[in-house]
């Protein structure tokens, strides 16, 4: 993103009242100048004050201001993607110490509590790298198109309220609707692979988040009208049968969305539809 | 040259609630839209809105609430600085907008009977706030994002995500001047291109980054608005910056703790004994100072944001009663059951847990005010429409005629440049001197849906001079200028940390510190004038700025540095407007001018850029206030005359 201000030293509010303890954390960052360029590693030392609330983003901001490696080499500033910094937009997802997660919610005091601790940062591997830690997740938005992930309303004019809904149905839908298209579930999935060519996306596995969106829309009284089309997509190539049931997705989802329940429900729905089609020929 | 086919296209810049609702409306009326955004639109800053969206509803109506009262609350909250016809129209459309979002599938919280649930919010004594968990903004944004994706599949929307708007393309002089497109840059390939269009909509949100750490997302730098301002668009009421009372201070940003935490019964307190270091749970009731409840018995913890921010600031800074002597107070929800908290506030409580490392269901949260929203923005206009009061919506309004906005008028939310429209937070409309909680989502969506019809009519009125007939030199010259600007910056690049004097991040950091100190909760001439000097110093340093990245691929260093130059222009507008407004009104609080001064300042501040001096010329315009006469804005502190069913307050958070 276009900003990289480091404001940590003006942080009067979060400063701990105890004598602040200074330490140095080493960041090992996997770098890459652009698509199809070779990756290499660089290390940066970042001073940390215990209790000041430093996270991976504030450390990247420090490095942007002072792009000098741990061995004193002047280098290009590190490029990364970020947005809300509140773990609700999904932008800053990367691999931190081998775990896929949002970097904004990775607090340094938890991740690297001791002087000399190392934090490694890598871009997600299932999407093409744009530069350094920034990857191109267009495919995820493309998959939302594949899945008809919308409610087909008549138009924007006033036609009164939407359908009444039980609190229980709302609660089931709400959790799926908090999916921020971050890509953690896809990074962790053994079946979801890097596909560089957009032309092949329609044949490739849609992944847990998209299946979750089908679940979401097929539960809505109006959106249900297109349930058949959505299930068709999940029955086709790259659909729900590509899921290998590794269940990694649900473990890494930062919003704790019950993705495996969603996959199971959609698996059943596609089976029912297939059986029905077999007997009715529809 | 793009899109020279003769097809009627409109450019929308920004894919938050305002940009997406405008896009959906324009498409519905048969126009094609080119949608530009710094981020994939689904990641826009609107996702951060937590609390809810205000609208009159049938429950509140049966308790005596009405659209008229929603308007009155909005005007009163905004200290009567807002033009009234747009507020009238927005509040009267609000229930219809909720219905539309409901139809789109927004998972609004439900009652046990399956109706939409409601919550109490600051600045009101009625339950008029609809919500979807604690991520209402995210849910509304997704609903509109889905509708726009559907339009994209139909071929009516082309998205340009990770593109940065560099300059509006204008042609003509004087009254004939109009906006005919933009020049933009792909942030990955660094390609600069022109995009002609019949009309351009700016919906780029706020400018929190100017203040360093704020609750805003990292792309909310105000640069697009600043570029329009530097190109001749007026910027109005810039000095009105809302500081949200309850944010979690952090190293990279301040994370919002939604007003709904107070709406659901959250109480603000500090230990009565300054410097008390006991665990908050060990401090007995009698030794706690619930400072808002004591000072504002009627609204209690639900006073509007500017008042709450100032009181917290006062407790911490003037009275030195902050927790452990720090600039923090407690926001306490621990008297509520875990089950209820999880049902109503799970999302925001998780944010606290995640970023502060403590469970707010067990331990009171520590919070402090942070810059949150810009009431000011690009100046926009509208066409008035005089009507008879509606017997239901305007019940007990006490006036013979009401004044709304004419639907479909081609100048709806147009800036002073023909063809350039501003919607959402980037516009100055609706919120006056401070914004009520849960009115922002409403104003953004209303703006897009309502103004979209006017924009279509503006395009229809101008079919005799389509964008593709505009002389090519308009675009070619702009591209050349932007390329030169870029090359000048790229040539300064030198690896390493360089000189702090000319390091862009250092300049940005100093700007943020200065703006936060001088132009937020408490202002006075002795702080504002030095801030102006500082901005001028930073501007001079920026002219010698040095990049660290000379690459022509995904150069974020360049984007930031270029934006910083434009942010400094807006910073000047914000401070200068603050110096000249010698009164206190809403979020603008001057210790050297404590009273509201309607005779001199019941006026819109307008800043116009002077290219010769590279600085702002400030003038004033009358506020359009045909319906509600300004009254003292006290929120019950000193016998406020507002009709209020007290029982509503008593039940706040008890459900």
Tab-separated table of C-alpha atoms in Angstrom, chain B residues 313-524:
chain	number	residue	atom	x	y	z
B	313	UNK	CA	-9.025	14.217	26.988
B	314	UNK	CA	-9.895	16.502	29.913
B	315	UNK	CA	-9.779	13.688	32.460
B	316	UNK	CA	-6.389	12.459	31.198
B	317	UNK	CA	-4.602	15.614	30.136
B	318	UNK	CA	-6.011	18.416	32.316
B	319	UNK	CA	-6.993	16.479	35.421
B	320	UNK	CA	-4.217	13.909	35.085
B	321	UNK	CA	-6.607	11.144	36.121
B	322	UNK	CA	-5.850	8.717	33.281
B	323	UNK	CA	-5.177	5.091	34.214
B	324	UNK	CA	-1.777	4.889	35.855
B	325	UNK	CA	-1.100	8.478	34.771
B	326	UNK	CA	-1.257	7.443	31.112
B	327	UNK	CA	-3.551	8.799	28.434
B	328	UNK	CA	-6.135	6.048	28.842
B	329	UNK	CA	-9.506	5.439	30.500
B	330	UNK	CA	-11.519	2.271	31.096
B	331	UNK	CA	-14.381	1.230	28.856
B	332	UNK	CA	-16.106	-1.386	30.952
B	333	UNK	CA	-18.439	-4.116	29.743
B	334	UNK	CA	-17.621	-6.671	32.417
B	335	UNK	CA	-21.016	-6.213	34.133
B	336	UNK	CA	-22.701	-7.833	31.112
B	337	UNK	CA	-22.985	-11.566	30.599
B	338	UNK	CA	-20.488	-13.282	28.303
B	339	UNK	CA	-23.325	-14.795	26.342
B	340	UNK	CA	-24.963	-11.447	25.619
B	341	UNK	CA	-21.646	-9.786	24.803
B	342	UNK	CA	-20.752	-12.524	22.349
B	343	UNK	CA	-24.123	-12.362	20.697
B	344	UNK	CA	-24.064	-8.607	20.188
B	345	UNK	CA	-20.438	-7.496	20.159
B	346	UNK	CA	-18.318	-10.549	19.406
B	347	UNK	CA	-16.521	-8.979	16.438
B	348	UNK	CA	-15.290	-5.897	18.235
B	349	UNK	CA	-14.444	-7.716	21.437
B	350	UNK	CA	-12.296	-10.080	19.433
B	351	UNK	CA	-10.455	-7.141	17.936
B	352	UNK	CA	-9.604	-5.929	21.425
B	353	UNK	CA	-8.596	-9.370	22.561
B	354	UNK	CA	-6.407	-9.805	19.518
B	355	UNK	CA	-4.660	-6.460	19.551
B	356	UNK	CA	-4.487	-5.692	23.275
B	357	UNK	CA	-4.006	-9.270	24.448
B	358	UNK	CA	-6.735	-9.159	27.146
B	359	UNK	CA	-10.295	-10.457	27.289
B	360	UNK	CA	-12.674	-7.469	27.538
B	361	UNK	CA	-15.412	-9.735	28.892
B	362	UNK	CA	-13.253	-10.187	32.001
B	363	UNK	CA	-11.109	-7.039	32.196
B	364	UNK	CA	-12.195	-3.452	31.387
B	365	UNK	CA	-10.747	-2.198	28.114
B	366	UNK	CA	-8.226	0.639	28.007
B	367	UNK	CA	-9.070	3.235	25.403
B	368	UNK	CA	-8.177	6.753	24.225
B	369	UNK	CA	-9.584	9.014	21.474
B	370	UNK	CA	-8.251	8.783	17.890
B	371	UNK	CA	-8.900	10.593	14.605
B	372	UNK	CA	-11.766	8.799	12.934
B	373	UNK	CA	-13.792	10.685	10.320
B	374	UNK	CA	-13.623	13.836	8.245
B	375	UNK	CA	-16.895	15.767	8.197
B	376	UNK	CA	-15.244	18.179	5.790
B	377	UNK	CA	-14.529	17.281	2.203
B	378	UNK	CA	-15.071	18.368	-1.360
B	379	UNK	CA	-17.813	20.970	-1.564
B	380	UNK	CA	-20.970	19.711	-3.294
B	381	UNK	CA	-24.287	21.203	-4.316
B	382	UNK	CA	-27.890	20.113	-5.024
B	383	UNK	CA	-31.250	21.446	-6.194
B	384	UNK	CA	-33.789	22.336	-3.515
B	385	UNK	CA	-37.341	21.029	-3.621
B	386	UNK	CA	-40.032	22.593	-1.426
B	387	UNK	CA	-42.792	20.223	-0.308
B	388	UNK	CA	-45.634	19.886	2.120
B	389	UNK	CA	-44.676	18.052	5.296
B	390	UNK	CA	-45.487	14.345	5.252
B	391	UNK	CA	-48.136	13.553	7.897
B	392	UNK	CA	-46.264	10.488	9.130
B	393	UNK	CA	-42.587	11.103	8.435
B	394	UNK	CA	-42.769	14.758	9.463
B	395	UNK	CA	-45.218	14.360	12.324
B	396	UNK	CA	-45.055	17.280	14.768
B	397	UNK	CA	-42.453	19.049	12.642
B	398	UNK	CA	-44.008	22.434	13.342
B	399	UNK	CA	-43.206	23.952	9.959
B	400	UNK	CA	-45.524	24.649	7.002
B	401	UNK	CA	-43.148	23.442	4.335
B	402	UNK	CA	-40.141	21.217	4.197
B	403	UNK	CA	-37.181	21.436	1.831
B	404	UNK	CA	-35.561	18.351	0.400
B	405	UNK	CA	-33.353	17.637	-2.598
B	406	UNK	CA	-34.850	17.279	-6.037
B	407	UNK	CA	-34.414	13.702	-7.198
B	408	UNK	CA	-32.608	13.467	-10.504
B	409	UNK	CA	-31.338	17.050	-10.628
B	410	UNK	CA	-28.145	16.891	-12.711
B	411	UNK	CA	-26.180	18.944	-10.165
B	412	UNK	CA	-26.875	16.559	-7.274
B	413	UNK	CA	-23.666	16.260	-5.230
B	414	UNK	CA	-21.692	17.934	-8.003
B	415	UNK	CA	-18.584	19.872	-6.982
B	416	UNK	CA	-17.981	23.386	-8.287
B	417	UNK	CA	-16.493	21.673	-11.360
B	418	UNK	CA	-19.200	20.436	-13.751
B	419	UNK	CA	-19.077	16.688	-14.238
B	420	UNK	CA	-17.048	16.082	-11.079
B	421	UNK	CA	-19.176	14.597	-8.290
B	422	UNK	CA	-18.185	13.764	-4.716
B	423	UNK	CA	-19.958	11.095	-2.674
B	424	UNK	CA	-19.531	9.637	0.800
B	425	UNK	CA	-16.954	10.748	3.348
B	426	UNK	CA	-14.979	12.681	0.744
B	427	UNK	CA	-17.939	15.074	0.401
B	428	UNK	CA	-18.612	17.718	3.072
B	429	UNK	CA	-22.367	17.142	3.088
B	430	UNK	CA	-24.711	15.793	5.800
B	431	UNK	CA	-22.681	15.755	9.005
B	432	UNK	CA	-21.997	19.425	9.716
B	433	UNK	CA	-19.639	19.987	12.619
B	434	UNK	CA	-19.675	16.408	13.816
B	435	UNK	CA	-21.191	13.137	12.668
B	436	UNK	CA	-23.551	10.989	14.683
B	437	UNK	CA	-22.596	7.367	15.127
B	438	UNK	CA	-24.142	5.036	12.530
B	439	UNK	CA	-24.947	7.912	10.167
B	440	UNK	CA	-21.852	7.399	8.003
B	441	UNK	CA	-22.912	4.129	6.421
B	442	UNK	CA	-26.266	5.723	5.712
B	443	UNK	CA	-24.823	8.860	4.120
B	444	UNK	CA	-22.460	6.859	1.905
B	445	UNK	CA	-25.116	4.493	0.563
B	446	UNK	CA	-27.734	7.224	0.254
B	447	UNK	CA	-25.279	9.402	-1.663
B	448	UNK	CA	-24.624	6.709	-4.246
B	449	UNK	CA	-28.251	5.706	-4.690
B	450	UNK	CA	-29.667	9.234	-4.746
B	451	UNK	CA	-26.960	11.107	-6.654
B	452	UNK	CA	-26.589	8.266	-9.138
B	453	UNK	CA	-29.865	9.334	-10.707
B	454	UNK	CA	-28.738	12.950	-11.014
B	455	UNK	CA	-25.415	11.881	-12.525
B	456	UNK	CA	-27.264	9.873	-15.170
B	457	UNK	CA	-29.250	13.021	-16.018
B	458	UNK	CA	-26.085	15.106	-16.143
B	459	UNK	CA	-24.701	12.638	-18.679
B	460	UNK	CA	-27.965	12.748	-20.658
B	461	UNK	CA	-27.856	16.565	-20.733
B	462	UNK	CA	-24.378	16.540	-22.203
B	463	UNK	CA	-24.722	13.958	-24.959
B	464	UNK	CA	-24.023	16.686	-27.538
B	465	UNK	CA	-20.449	16.986	-26.270
B	466	UNK	CA	-19.348	13.445	-25.430
B	467	UNK	CA	-16.007	12.706	-23.778
B	468	UNK	CA	-14.659	11.003	-26.886
B	469	UNK	CA	-14.954	14.261	-28.790
B	470	UNK	CA	-12.671	16.083	-26.334
B	471	UNK	CA	-9.420	17.275	-27.851
B	472	UNK	CA	-6.706	14.669	-27.301
B	473	UNK	CA	-4.263	17.269	-26.040
B	474	UNK	CA	-6.279	17.559	-22.786
B	475	UNK	CA	-5.287	13.996	-21.938
B	476	UNK	CA	-1.881	13.923	-23.599
B	477	UNK	CA	-0.714	17.003	-21.698
B	478	UNK	CA	-1.863	15.527	-18.411
B	479	UNK	CA	-0.107	12.228	-19.046
B	480	UNK	CA	3.063	14.100	-19.903
B	481	UNK	CA	2.796	16.198	-16.739
B	482	UNK	CA	2.256	13.182	-14.506
B	483	UNK	CA	5.135	11.332	-16.140
B	484	UNK	CA	7.414	14.289	-15.524
B	485	UNK	CA	6.305	14.449	-11.895
B	486	UNK	CA	7.087	10.777	-11.510
B	487	UNK	CA	10.462	11.022	-13.237
B	488	UNK	CA	11.486	13.932	-11.034
B	489	UNK	CA	10.795	11.819	-7.947
B	490	UNK	CA	12.356	8.647	-9.330
B	491	UNK	CA	15.568	10.524	-10.135
B	492	UNK	CA	16.034	11.443	-6.470
B	493	UNK	CA	16.164	7.782	-5.443
B	494	UNK	CA	19.093	6.696	-3.377
B	495	UNK	CA	19.260	3.424	-1.472
B	496	UNK	CA	19.421	3.320	2.298
B	497	UNK	CA	17.972	5.503	5.044
B	498	UNK	CA	19.242	8.777	3.581
B	499	UNK	CA	18.830	12.090	5.334
B	500	UNK	CA	15.880	12.332	7.777
B	501	UNK	CA	15.337	15.886	6.512
B	502	UNK	CA	14.265	14.530	3.148
B	503	UNK	CA	13.043	11.019	4.014
B	504	UNK	CA	9.374	10.866	2.937
B	505	UNK	CA	8.345	8.677	5.875
B	506	UNK	CA	10.040	11.031	8.295
B	507	UNK	CA	8.232	14.005	6.735
B	508	UNK	CA	4.944	12.119	6.916
B	509	UNK	CA	5.558	11.195	10.510
B	510	UNK	CA	6.261	14.776	11.500
B	511	UNK	CA	3.137	15.913	9.677
B	512	UNK	CA	1.061	13.346	11.563
B	513	UNK	CA	2.491	14.326	14.921
B	514	UNK	CA	1.923	18.023	14.284
B	515	UNK	CA	-1.629	17.548	13.021
B	516	UNK	CA	-2.583	15.220	15.856
B	517	UNK	CA	-1.264	17.663	18.423
B	518	UNK	CA	-2.654	20.887	16.964
B	519	UNK	CA	-5.808	20.079	15.033
B	520	UNK	CA	-7.814	17.373	16.801
B	521	UNK	CA	-9.571	17.349	20.193
B	522	UNK	CA	-8.497	20.714	21.553
B	523	UNK	CA	-7.336	23.621	19.407
B	524	UNK	CA	-6.123	27.157	20.005
